[in-house]
XYZ file of C-alpha atoms in Angstrom:
546
model
C 44.698 161.438 78.305
C 46.624 159.477 75.737
C 43.571 159.584 73.416
C 43.344 163.350 73.767
C 47.078 163.713 72.707
C 46.546 161.541 69.639
C 43.552 163.525 68.621
C 45.452 166.767 69.053
C 48.402 165.624 67.006
C 46.201 164.481 64.228
C 44.372 167.805 64.215
C 47.673 169.722 64.021
C 48.889 167.480 61.181
C 45.677 168.033 59.306
C 46.061 171.816 59.669
C 49.714 171.767 58.433
C 48.979 169.848 55.256
C 47.432 172.852 53.348
C 50.274 175.036 54.526
C 52.836 172.546 53.208
C 50.989 172.165 49.879
C 50.827 175.976 49.559
C 54.547 176.242 50.244
C 55.370 173.520 47.728
C 53.057 175.277 45.083
C 54.932 178.543 45.723
C 58.313 176.849 45.354
C 57.109 175.113 42.173
C 55.767 178.399 40.757
C 59.016 180.120 41.655
C 61.078 177.358 39.926
C 58.794 177.595 36.836
C 59.105 181.385 36.861
C 62.865 181.208 37.101
C 62.945 178.594 34.338
C 60.809 180.778 32.125
C 63.027 183.756 32.842
C 66.156 181.812 32.141
C 64.768 180.350 28.961
C 63.757 183.876 27.876
C 67.244 185.198 28.874
C 69.036 182.430 27.027
C 66.986 182.487 23.828
C 66.351 186.233 23.428
C 67.372 187.667 20.092
C 68.290 190.959 21.801
C 71.295 191.365 24.057
C 70.682 191.407 27.782
C 73.206 192.457 30.495
C 72.514 192.190 34.220
C 74.586 194.560 36.284
C 74.755 195.046 40.066
C 72.903 198.221 41.164
C 75.782 199.772 43.081
C 79.021 199.491 41.054
C 77.673 198.637 37.607
C 79.669 195.393 37.337
C 78.399 192.759 34.911
C 76.791 189.876 36.705
C 75.237 188.016 33.732
C 75.094 188.231 29.973
C 72.985 186.254 27.527
C 74.387 184.158 24.665
C 73.057 186.476 21.889
C 75.024 189.428 23.238
C 78.213 187.279 23.605
C 77.984 186.290 19.949
C 77.040 189.797 18.865
C 79.968 191.427 20.749
C 82.602 188.676 20.139
C 83.428 188.276 23.827
C 83.451 185.169 25.979
C 81.417 185.140 29.176
C 84.596 185.150 31.333
C 85.793 188.262 29.611
C 82.649 190.160 30.646
C 81.629 188.922 34.049
C 82.724 191.231 36.835
C 83.728 194.005 34.564
C 82.362 197.514 34.081
C 80.994 198.450 30.679
C 83.581 201.090 30.024
C 86.376 198.795 31.116
C 85.910 196.491 28.102
C 85.535 199.311 25.580
C 81.985 198.449 24.562
C 80.941 202.044 24.295
C 82.995 204.735 22.648
C 82.658 207.620 25.092
C 83.662 206.428 28.571
C 82.882 209.652 30.454
C 79.504 209.984 28.790
C 78.596 206.412 29.816
C 79.644 207.040 33.408
C 77.394 210.018 33.394
C 74.544 208.005 32.013
C 75.083 205.362 34.716
C 74.699 208.087 37.433
C 71.516 209.290 35.678
C 70.225 205.729 35.561
C 70.762 205.263 39.324
C 68.979 208.517 40.072
C 66.027 208.076 37.763
C 65.774 204.316 37.470
C 65.431 204.301 33.687
C 67.427 205.420 30.633
C 66.948 204.978 26.915
C 69.021 205.679 23.771
C 67.422 205.387 20.364
C 70.761 205.313 18.641
C 73.993 204.479 20.454
C 77.366 203.671 18.802
C 78.979 200.478 20.097
C 82.253 198.726 19.397
C 82.667 194.931 19.227
C 85.695 193.160 20.455
C 86.997 193.142 16.878
C 86.594 196.885 16.733
C 83.531 196.853 14.407
C 81.110 199.736 14.830
C 77.520 198.835 15.459
C 74.441 200.947 15.962
C 72.237 199.827 18.936
C 69.095 200.736 20.708
C 69.891 200.774 24.389
C 67.232 200.566 27.165
C 68.200 200.193 30.838
C 66.141 200.157 34.052
C 66.759 199.358 37.748
C 64.742 197.128 40.027
C 65.284 195.199 43.278
C 65.687 191.539 43.879
C 65.171 190.972 47.582
C 67.355 193.658 49.270
C 69.682 194.027 46.287
C 69.526 196.600 43.494
C 69.848 195.131 39.943
C 70.307 196.926 36.534
C 69.049 195.308 33.410
C 70.301 196.551 30.006
C 68.489 195.517 26.830
C 70.600 195.966 23.664
C 69.008 195.688 20.226
C 71.103 195.701 17.044
C 69.676 198.375 14.696
C 72.607 198.374 12.322
C 70.619 196.760 9.406
C 67.800 199.254 9.919
C 70.217 202.153 9.996
C 71.908 200.975 6.778
C 68.523 200.565 5.082
C 67.536 204.115 6.161
C 70.797 205.441 4.858
C 70.339 203.641 1.566
C 66.824 204.961 1.342
C 68.065 208.502 1.978
C 70.803 208.133 -0.615
C 68.281 206.716 -3.054
C 65.890 209.641 -2.487
C 68.776 212.134 -2.776
C 69.889 210.482 -6.036
C 66.353 210.625 -7.373
C 66.051 214.318 -6.501
C 69.435 214.939 -8.119
C 68.367 212.956 -11.212
C 65.154 214.963 -11.496
C 66.960 218.178 -11.084
C 69.559 217.283 -13.755
C 66.791 216.116 -16.047
C 64.996 219.450 -15.714
C 68.147 221.396 -16.112
C 69.100 219.218 -19.114
C 65.815 219.993 -20.868
C 66.276 223.759 -20.160
C 69.866 223.612 -21.485
C 68.864 221.696 -24.551
C 66.166 224.225 -25.301
C 68.660 227.066 -24.809
C 71.171 225.376 -27.081
C 68.554 224.924 -29.816
C 67.556 228.559 -29.826
C 71.128 229.698 -29.464
C 72.325 227.543 -32.404
C 69.624 229.012 -34.674
C 70.737 232.538 -33.648
C 74.424 231.590 -34.181
C 73.573 230.149 -37.634
C 72.264 233.613 -38.591
C 75.003 235.571 -36.924
C 77.911 233.418 -38.204
C 76.229 233.076 -41.608
C 75.814 236.791 -42.316
C 79.237 237.635 -40.751
C 80.853 234.964 -42.983
C 79.120 236.170 -46.145
C 79.953 239.801 -45.298
C 83.607 238.852 -44.675
C 83.873 237.368 -48.173
C 82.681 240.691 -49.686
C 85.199 243.059 -48.086
C 88.835 243.654 -48.592
C 91.151 241.486 -46.447
C 92.679 244.612 -44.933
C 90.668 247.184 -43.060
C 88.551 247.848 -40.015
C 85.431 246.184 -41.318
C 87.315 243.002 -42.047
C 88.798 243.010 -38.577
C 85.355 243.649 -36.989
C 83.789 240.770 -38.880
C 86.670 238.491 -37.986
C 86.065 239.294 -34.278
C 82.415 238.575 -34.654
C 83.177 235.106 -36.134
C 85.644 234.392 -33.285
C 82.984 235.230 -30.747
C 80.530 233.031 -32.672
C 83.029 230.182 -32.534
C 83.307 230.527 -28.712
C 79.559 230.662 -28.411
C 79.302 227.508 -30.590
C 81.642 225.641 -28.268
C 79.389 226.650 -25.345
C 76.265 225.310 -27.051
C 78.164 221.992 -27.647
C 78.816 221.826 -23.918
C 75.114 222.473 -23.234
C 74.107 219.710 -25.627
C 76.607 217.345 -24.031
C 75.268 218.184 -20.550
C 71.674 217.668 -21.637
C 72.602 214.342 -23.409
C 71.267 215.680 -26.743
C 74.279 215.497 -29.032
C 74.247 213.506 -32.272
C 76.665 210.663 -31.560
C 79.011 208.712 -33.798
C 79.801 205.829 -31.493
C 82.691 203.513 -32.395
C 84.624 200.785 -30.610
C 87.515 202.630 -29.011
C 90.456 201.905 -26.863
C 90.801 204.525 -24.040
C 94.558 203.880 -23.842
C 95.025 205.013 -27.423
C 93.042 208.209 -26.758
C 95.112 209.025 -23.679
C 98.368 208.368 -25.481
C 97.393 210.388 -28.528
C 96.303 213.373 -26.340
C 99.309 213.250 -24.011
C 101.380 215.888 -25.795
C 98.409 218.287 -26.159
C 97.322 217.804 -22.538
C 100.902 218.355 -21.266
C 101.013 221.710 -23.046
C 97.608 222.555 -21.719
C 98.562 222.123 -18.031
C 101.853 223.992 -18.278
C 105.430 223.425 -17.066
C 104.696 223.445 -13.409
C 102.686 220.247 -13.664
C 103.592 216.676 -14.584
C 101.168 214.422 -16.396
C 101.566 210.822 -15.344
C 99.917 207.749 -17.063
C 99.103 204.445 -15.407
C 97.437 202.540 -18.167
C 96.340 198.923 -18.027
C 97.906 197.131 -21.067
C 95.047 194.584 -20.981
C 92.337 197.288 -20.956
C 89.069 196.379 -22.608
C 87.340 198.460 -25.204
C 84.289 200.772 -25.079
C 81.728 201.845 -27.656
C 81.564 205.608 -27.466
C 81.868 208.787 -29.453
C 85.492 209.655 -29.989
C 85.050 213.475 -29.712
C 83.068 213.042 -26.488
C 85.826 210.821 -24.971
C 88.315 213.499 -25.800
C 86.020 216.140 -24.226
C 85.821 214.039 -21.003
C 89.607 213.706 -20.812
C 90.373 217.300 -21.525
C 87.760 218.685 -19.089
C 88.968 216.433 -16.301
C 92.555 217.353 -16.816
C 91.755 221.081 -16.924
C 89.785 220.696 -13.712
C 92.749 218.942 -12.091
C 95.060 221.694 -13.305
C 92.875 224.477 -11.856
C 92.795 222.630 -8.515
C 96.579 222.894 -8.228
C 97.539 226.521 -8.608
C 101.061 225.756 -7.392
C 101.650 222.836 -9.673
C 101.947 219.104 -8.972
C 101.192 215.679 -10.491
C 98.053 214.752 -12.497
C 97.590 211.004 -12.871
C 95.510 209.397 -15.639
C 94.688 205.758 -14.872
C 92.814 203.125 -16.793
C 91.635 199.747 -15.452
C 89.177 196.971 -16.170
C 86.707 197.275 -13.310
C 83.191 196.823 -11.977
C 81.115 199.006 -9.685
C 81.532 198.282 -5.956
C 78.650 197.382 -3.622
C 78.688 200.859 -1.993
C 78.188 202.615 -5.267
C 75.327 200.204 -6.263
C 73.650 200.879 -2.903
C 73.767 204.633 -3.580
C 72.447 204.245 -7.152
C 69.465 201.854 -7.173
C 68.791 200.316 -10.568
C 72.495 200.257 -11.466
C 73.688 196.809 -12.524
C 77.007 195.218 -11.788
C 78.445 194.699 -15.232
C 81.945 194.795 -16.686
C 83.250 198.301 -17.095
C 86.355 200.104 -18.269
C 87.438 202.684 -15.706
C 89.168 205.983 -16.615
C 90.259 208.111 -13.650
C 91.968 211.467 -13.350
C 93.619 212.252 -9.953
C 95.086 215.503 -8.643
C 96.726 216.402 -5.364
C 95.098 219.807 -5.213
C 92.873 221.761 -2.851
C 90.061 219.180 -2.862
C 86.386 219.798 -2.095
C 84.115 219.703 0.942
C 80.813 217.893 0.867
C 78.785 221.031 -0.094
C 80.886 221.777 -3.149
C 81.064 218.069 -4.186
C 77.254 217.828 -4.101
C 77.100 220.664 -6.693
C 80.071 220.089 -9.008
C 77.973 218.571 -11.900
C 75.423 221.464 -11.842
C 75.781 223.599 -15.047
C 77.263 227.007 -14.479
C 78.365 226.171 -10.971
C 82.058 227.104 -10.366
C 84.305 227.948 -7.529
C 86.665 229.800 -9.813
C 86.799 233.658 -9.832
C 84.677 235.614 -12.317
C 85.882 235.215 -15.898
C 88.017 232.111 -15.172
C 85.445 229.430 -16.102
C 81.869 228.913 -17.322
C 80.998 226.157 -14.868
C 80.166 223.809 -17.759
C 83.205 221.561 -17.810
C 82.177 218.960 -15.215
C 78.486 219.269 -16.212
C 79.583 218.332 -19.789
C 81.518 215.334 -18.492
C 78.491 214.190 -16.505
C 76.138 214.542 -19.503
C 78.522 212.590 -21.788
C 78.969 209.763 -19.300
C 75.209 209.459 -18.807
C 74.587 209.478 -22.550
C 77.274 206.846 -23.088
C 75.519 204.501 -20.567
C 78.260 204.967 -18.010
C 78.636 206.121 -14.441
C 80.863 208.725 -12.652
C 82.002 208.995 -9.037
C 84.106 211.497 -7.238
C 86.398 211.048 -4.181
C 87.583 214.274 -2.618
C 88.158 216.106 0.651
C 89.688 219.469 1.499
C 93.501 219.479 1.146
C 93.682 215.953 -0.168
C 92.917 216.362 -3.825
C 90.258 214.789 -5.961
C 89.840 211.624 -8.023
C 87.221 211.427 -10.747
C 86.363 207.880 -11.960
C 84.481 207.253 -15.193
C 82.973 203.763 -15.706
C 81.992 202.919 -19.281
C 80.410 199.600 -20.456
C 83.023 197.209 -21.773
C 82.727 195.551 -25.172
C 84.515 192.567 -26.678
C 84.450 193.970 -30.245
C 87.599 194.955 -32.053
C 88.713 198.595 -31.978
C 87.681 200.819 -34.845
C 90.210 203.376 -35.959
C 88.502 206.773 -36.707
C 88.608 208.172 -40.208
C 90.139 211.695 -40.274
C 88.077 213.953 -42.569
C 89.721 216.821 -44.432
C 89.161 220.417 -43.174
C 85.716 221.526 -44.238
C 86.255 225.025 -45.446
C 89.135 224.102 -47.743
C 86.790 222.273 -50.200
C 84.785 224.298 -52.668
C 80.974 224.180 -52.634
C 80.046 225.877 -55.903
C 77.088 224.436 -57.793
C 74.136 225.174 -59.987
C 71.597 222.644 -58.783
C 68.242 223.175 -57.069
C 67.885 222.845 -53.292
C 64.542 222.550 -51.561
C 65.029 224.107 -48.133
C 62.592 223.300 -45.227
C 63.273 225.397 -42.096
C 60.613 226.735 -39.722
C 62.799 229.544 -38.307
C 62.439 232.466 -40.810
C 65.753 234.098 -39.769
C 67.665 230.892 -40.228
C 65.914 230.000 -43.456
C 66.824 233.368 -44.998
C 70.528 233.234 -44.193
C 70.799 229.666 -45.507
C 69.012 230.654 -48.699
C 71.307 233.605 -49.272
C 74.428 231.513 -48.516
C 73.482 228.809 -50.981
C 72.564 231.339 -53.626
C 75.959 232.994 -53.054
C 77.515 229.605 -54.020
C 75.367 229.328 -57.153
C 72.455 227.141 -56.122
C 68.790 227.743 -56.811
C 66.814 227.590 -53.561
C 63.075 226.699 -53.069
C 62.309 228.068 -49.558
C 59.545 226.425 -47.409
C 58.646 227.432 -43.876
C 57.497 223.930 -42.822
C 57.245 220.373 -44.026
C 53.737 220.688 -45.584
C 54.833 223.666 -47.738
C 57.972 221.775 -48.774
C 55.919 218.693 -49.728
C 53.618 220.962 -51.904
C 56.679 222.494 -53.618
C 58.013 218.983 -54.261
C 54.806 218.046 -55.962
C 54.303 221.236 -58.001
C 57.769 222.373 -59.004
C 58.251 221.453 -62.658
C 62.027 221.326 -62.724
C 64.392 218.953 -60.973
C 64.948 219.161 -57.213
C 68.415 217.751 -56.534
C 68.653 218.063 -52.732
C 66.196 218.331 -49.830
C 67.857 220.307 -46.982
C 65.543 219.951 -44.026
C 65.631 220.715 -40.312
C 64.912 217.576 -38.305
C 62.619 219.118 -35.702
C 59.642 220.948 -37.273
C 56.025 221.232 -36.136
C 53.354 219.011 -37.782
C 55.732 217.154 -40.081
C 59.280 216.446 -38.942
C 62.296 216.201 -41.200
C 62.390 212.425 -41.299
C 58.765 212.216 -42.396
C 59.328 214.903 -45.024
C 62.414 213.094 -46.366
C 60.464 209.821 -46.775
C 57.785 211.558 -48.850
C 60.436 213.479 -50.843
C 62.254 210.303 -51.867
C 58.990 208.681 -52.961
C 58.242 211.655 -55.169
C 61.785 212.470 -56.262
C 63.654 209.106 -56.143
C 66.632 210.734 -57.961
C 67.016 213.381 -55.251
C 69.277 213.474 -52.142
C 68.586 214.493 -48.542
C 70.720 216.498 -46.105
C 69.439 216.814 -42.529
C 70.327 219.670 -40.200
C 69.548 220.527 -36.593
C 70.528 222.826 -33.764
C 68.668 220.745 -31.209
C 68.028 217.068 -30.915
C 66.131 215.305 -28.091
C 66.745 211.717 -27.025
C 64.736 210.291 -29.876
C 66.961 211.955 -32.427
C 70.208 211.373 -30.564
C 69.690 207.764 -29.652
C 66.566 206.215 -31.131
C 66.345 206.551 -34.883
C 65.600 209.919 -36.508
C 69.154 209.798 -37.695
C 69.904 206.440 -39.291
C 73.122 204.960 -40.531
C 74.109 206.448 -43.895
C 72.163 209.673 -43.432
C 73.870 212.950 -44.216
C 73.714 215.424 -41.304
C 75.075 218.902 -40.668
C 75.041 220.396 -37.149
C 73.949 223.973 -36.595
C 75.545 226.485 -36.427
C 77.565 226.225 -39.606
C 79.483 228.617 -41.787
C 78.245 229.301 -45.410
C 81.316 227.487 -46.820
C 80.668 224.432 -44.672
C 77.042 224.295 -45.725
C 77.939 224.621 -49.351
C 80.525 221.875 -48.944
C 78.033 219.545 -47.283
C 75.523 220.107 -50.059
C 78.176 219.481 -52.659
C 79.184 216.208 -50.960
C 75.615 214.971 -50.950
C 75.195 215.725 -54.630
C 78.486 214.019 -55.573
C 77.599 210.962 -53.549
C 74.250 210.694 -55.294
C 75.920 211.152 -58.765
C 78.391 208.366 -58.007
C 75.390 206.013 -57.433
C 73.798 206.918 -60.756
C 76.944 206.263 -62.759
């Protein structure tokens, strides 16, 4: 009997050993699983929230999310999400919580979130429900996508800036081409009108008609200058300038321009650096910005001109890839007028775009400013919103060189241009060539007319008498004016050269077809101004020979 009991107990013990081993293995696996989960929870580089499935109270939160949100664990545990102000729209998040309980899963690709410090962050939010034993649990995974969103925004702005740049480049080429053709036409119109005016009595209908034609020609000439400024194709005469001096010298004129209902204020930095730029262009910038400010305040108000030493901020650099953070001089014009919405602001630098009523503006003022700033190696930005006015900021590269005071030239048409010398004229536009020839002949010059550089060079080689001046257009087919001038000087070293142009591309404007010391006259010009320019070239050459 005793032996049987011993055998039975041993058998039972042998049976229970596998069960105990299996139980221990399950417990060990469970501990390992919990340890893996806890390690994953603690080290995850995404935020993890554990909520109870019924009330949505926070039961656990991982370290990453605590650091990301700026809260302590005690500040979160036991709270509801909308209690602590994590998400911006409380009602929407309560509705989302109800949807989550019904469907068991919810996902937001882009959800605005606030940290404890009030910083806005963009997150990807994924939440699902599951059960642990008999208890419902909600797990929320929160991924910070703010850097990605910022990169996407920067890329979008970069693409938009590139599109705008390409559009402006195309429109600039178109505008430059129009200005070239228009200047040639104006040279003929103004030239013939000017010569005709000198042939009629100062009193009478014909004199009055011709005078009105010349006035219209002057207005058209001003428009072509704006087109050239927009397309960055003006001939520049850059000097080291102080913007404070320009603002001060123009103050009286600008005050008269804006009228008595407005007050022009200056806030100028006495330690302002200097810029290397074209004086006339800087005056154009200031005048156009002040006129724009005036037109934005029909009921009057203050216009503030400010200068500062400055640099470009990080936001501007992000919007304009390739821009470098250098030292700049900033010129700003601020008004308190009607302001602009985003759609208008996106188009303000487009040529011929205007919000003014018909006949009140050409739409070229701000386009001209943009072209000048780009040509001067600077940057422009605009801050504006409806009803809050506008601020235009111009940034120009700063230089440490000393300021150069501009030389004021005498009025052109007051100096005589009579002569008897021989001028070799090279101009590929027949209409322009004819009016120039007739104008010079009217002032006593002998003119050898050539329709291109090759013909001019042949005349230079075959003409038996002296050729005192070569008057050549810069842009001609086959042989340009610079190439012709070099050959002319080799053949006629005693001669002089006067360049002219109604259109100049970037090479002419910035890269060498016009060199220091060259004589240049811009189309369109009056007969008197042309004769005066020729006379000056001759007298300069004679002074060298003495």
